[in-house]
């Protein structure tokens, strides 16, 4: 019984950890939406520098 309870607790802890990481990633991407939008424009700037 004790080992089964420990396994169940470990599974719930893993689920909570995954949910925490998921929320952390979504929070990070939602906050850094401006830098993410700037990323596609950076290669074009490098391309113009290479052509010039």
PDB file of C-alpha atoms in Angstrom:
ATOM      1  CA  UNK A   1       0.000   0.000   0.000  1.00  0.00           C
ATOM      2  CA  UNK A   2       2.725   2.454   0.944  1.00  0.00           C
ATOM      3  CA  UNK A   3       4.657   1.879  -2.303  1.00  0.00           C
ATOM      4  CA  UNK A   4       1.487   2.348  -4.368  1.00  0.00           C
ATOM      5  CA  UNK A   5       0.719   5.591  -2.525  1.00  0.00           C
ATOM      6  CA  UNK A   6       4.257   6.803  -3.130  1.00  0.00           C
ATOM      7  CA  UNK A   7       3.932   5.996  -6.848  1.00  0.00           C
ATOM      8  CA  UNK A   8       0.624   7.868  -7.039  1.00  0.00           C
ATOM      9  CA  UNK A   9       2.166  10.860  -5.261  1.00  0.00           C
ATOM     10  CA  UNK A  10       5.126  10.782  -7.654  1.00  0.00           C
ATOM     11  CA  UNK A  11       2.792  10.754 -10.675  1.00  0.00           C
ATOM     12  CA  UNK A  12       0.779  13.698  -9.345  1.00  0.00           C
ATOM     13  CA  UNK A  13       4.023  15.560  -8.587  1.00  0.00           C
ATOM     14  CA  UNK A  14       5.221  14.956 -12.166  1.00  0.00           C
ATOM     15  CA  UNK A  15       1.900  16.189 -13.533  1.00  0.00           C
ATOM     16  CA  UNK A  16       2.090  19.327 -11.388  1.00  0.00           C
ATOM     17  CA  UNK A  17       5.697  19.874 -12.540  1.00  0.00           C
ATOM     18  CA  UNK A  18       4.702  19.557 -16.216  1.00  0.00           C
ATOM     19  CA  UNK A  19       1.786  21.951 -15.699  1.00  0.00           C
ATOM     20  CA  UNK A  20       4.126  24.381 -13.937  1.00  0.00           C
ATOM     21  CA  UNK A  21       6.643  24.248 -16.797  1.00  0.00           C
ATOM     22  CA  UNK A  22       3.854  24.637 -19.365  1.00  0.00           C
ATOM     23  CA  UNK A  23       2.422  27.687 -17.598  1.00  0.00           C
ATOM     24  CA  UNK A  24       5.928  29.093 -17.198  1.00  0.00           C
ATOM     25  CA  UNK A  25       6.627  28.690 -20.932  1.00  0.00           C
ATOM     26  CA  UNK A  26       3.288  30.205 -21.937  1.00  0.00           C
ATOM     27  CA  UNK A  27       3.865  33.083 -19.506  1.00  0.00           C
ATOM     28  CA  UNK A  28       7.372  33.644 -20.914  1.00  0.00           C
ATOM     29  CA  UNK A  29       6.253  33.549 -24.559  1.00  0.00           C
ATOM     30  CA  UNK A  30       3.272  35.807 -23.850  1.00  0.00           C
ATOM     31  CA  UNK A  31       5.568  38.352 -22.185  1.00  0.00           C
ATOM     32  CA  UNK A  32       8.318  38.102 -24.828  1.00  0.00           C
ATOM     33  CA  UNK A  33       5.913  38.440 -27.759  1.00  0.00           C
ATOM     34  CA  UNK A  34       7.735  41.562 -28.996  1.00  0.00           C
ATOM     35  CA  UNK A  35      11.222  39.917 -29.209  1.00  0.00           C
ATOM     36  CA  UNK A  36       9.656  36.866 -30.887  1.00  0.00           C
ATOM     37  CA  UNK A  37       8.098  39.160 -33.506  1.00  0.00           C
ATOM     38  CA  UNK A  38      11.519  40.798 -34.030  1.00  0.00           C
ATOM     39  CA  UNK A  39      13.229  37.450 -34.683  1.00  0.00           C
ATOM     40  CA  UNK A  40      11.821  37.032 -38.260  1.00  0.00           C
ATOM     41  CA  UNK A  41      12.888  40.598 -39.152  1.00  0.00           C
ATOM     42  CA  UNK A  42      16.516  40.033 -38.031  1.00  0.00           C
ATOM     43  CA  UNK A  43      17.444  37.606 -40.868  1.00  0.00           C
ATOM     44  CA  UNK A  44      16.113  40.122 -43.428  1.00  0.00           C
ATOM     45  CA  UNK A  45      18.362  42.820 -41.901  1.00  0.00           C
ATOM     46  CA  UNK A  46      21.355  40.445 -42.142  1.00  0.00           C
ATOM     47  CA  UNK A  47      20.411  39.655 -45.748  1.00  0.00           C
ATOM     48  CA  UNK A  48      20.336  43.366 -46.640  1.00  0.00           C
ATOM     49  CA  UNK A  49      23.749  43.770 -44.936  1.00  0.00           C
ATOM     50  CA  UNK A  50      25.169  40.863 -46.957  1.00  0.00           C
ATOM     51  CA  UNK A  51      23.789  42.181 -50.265  1.00  0.00           C
ATOM     52  CA  UNK A  52      24.974  45.746 -49.556  1.00  0.00           C
TER      53      UNK A  52
END
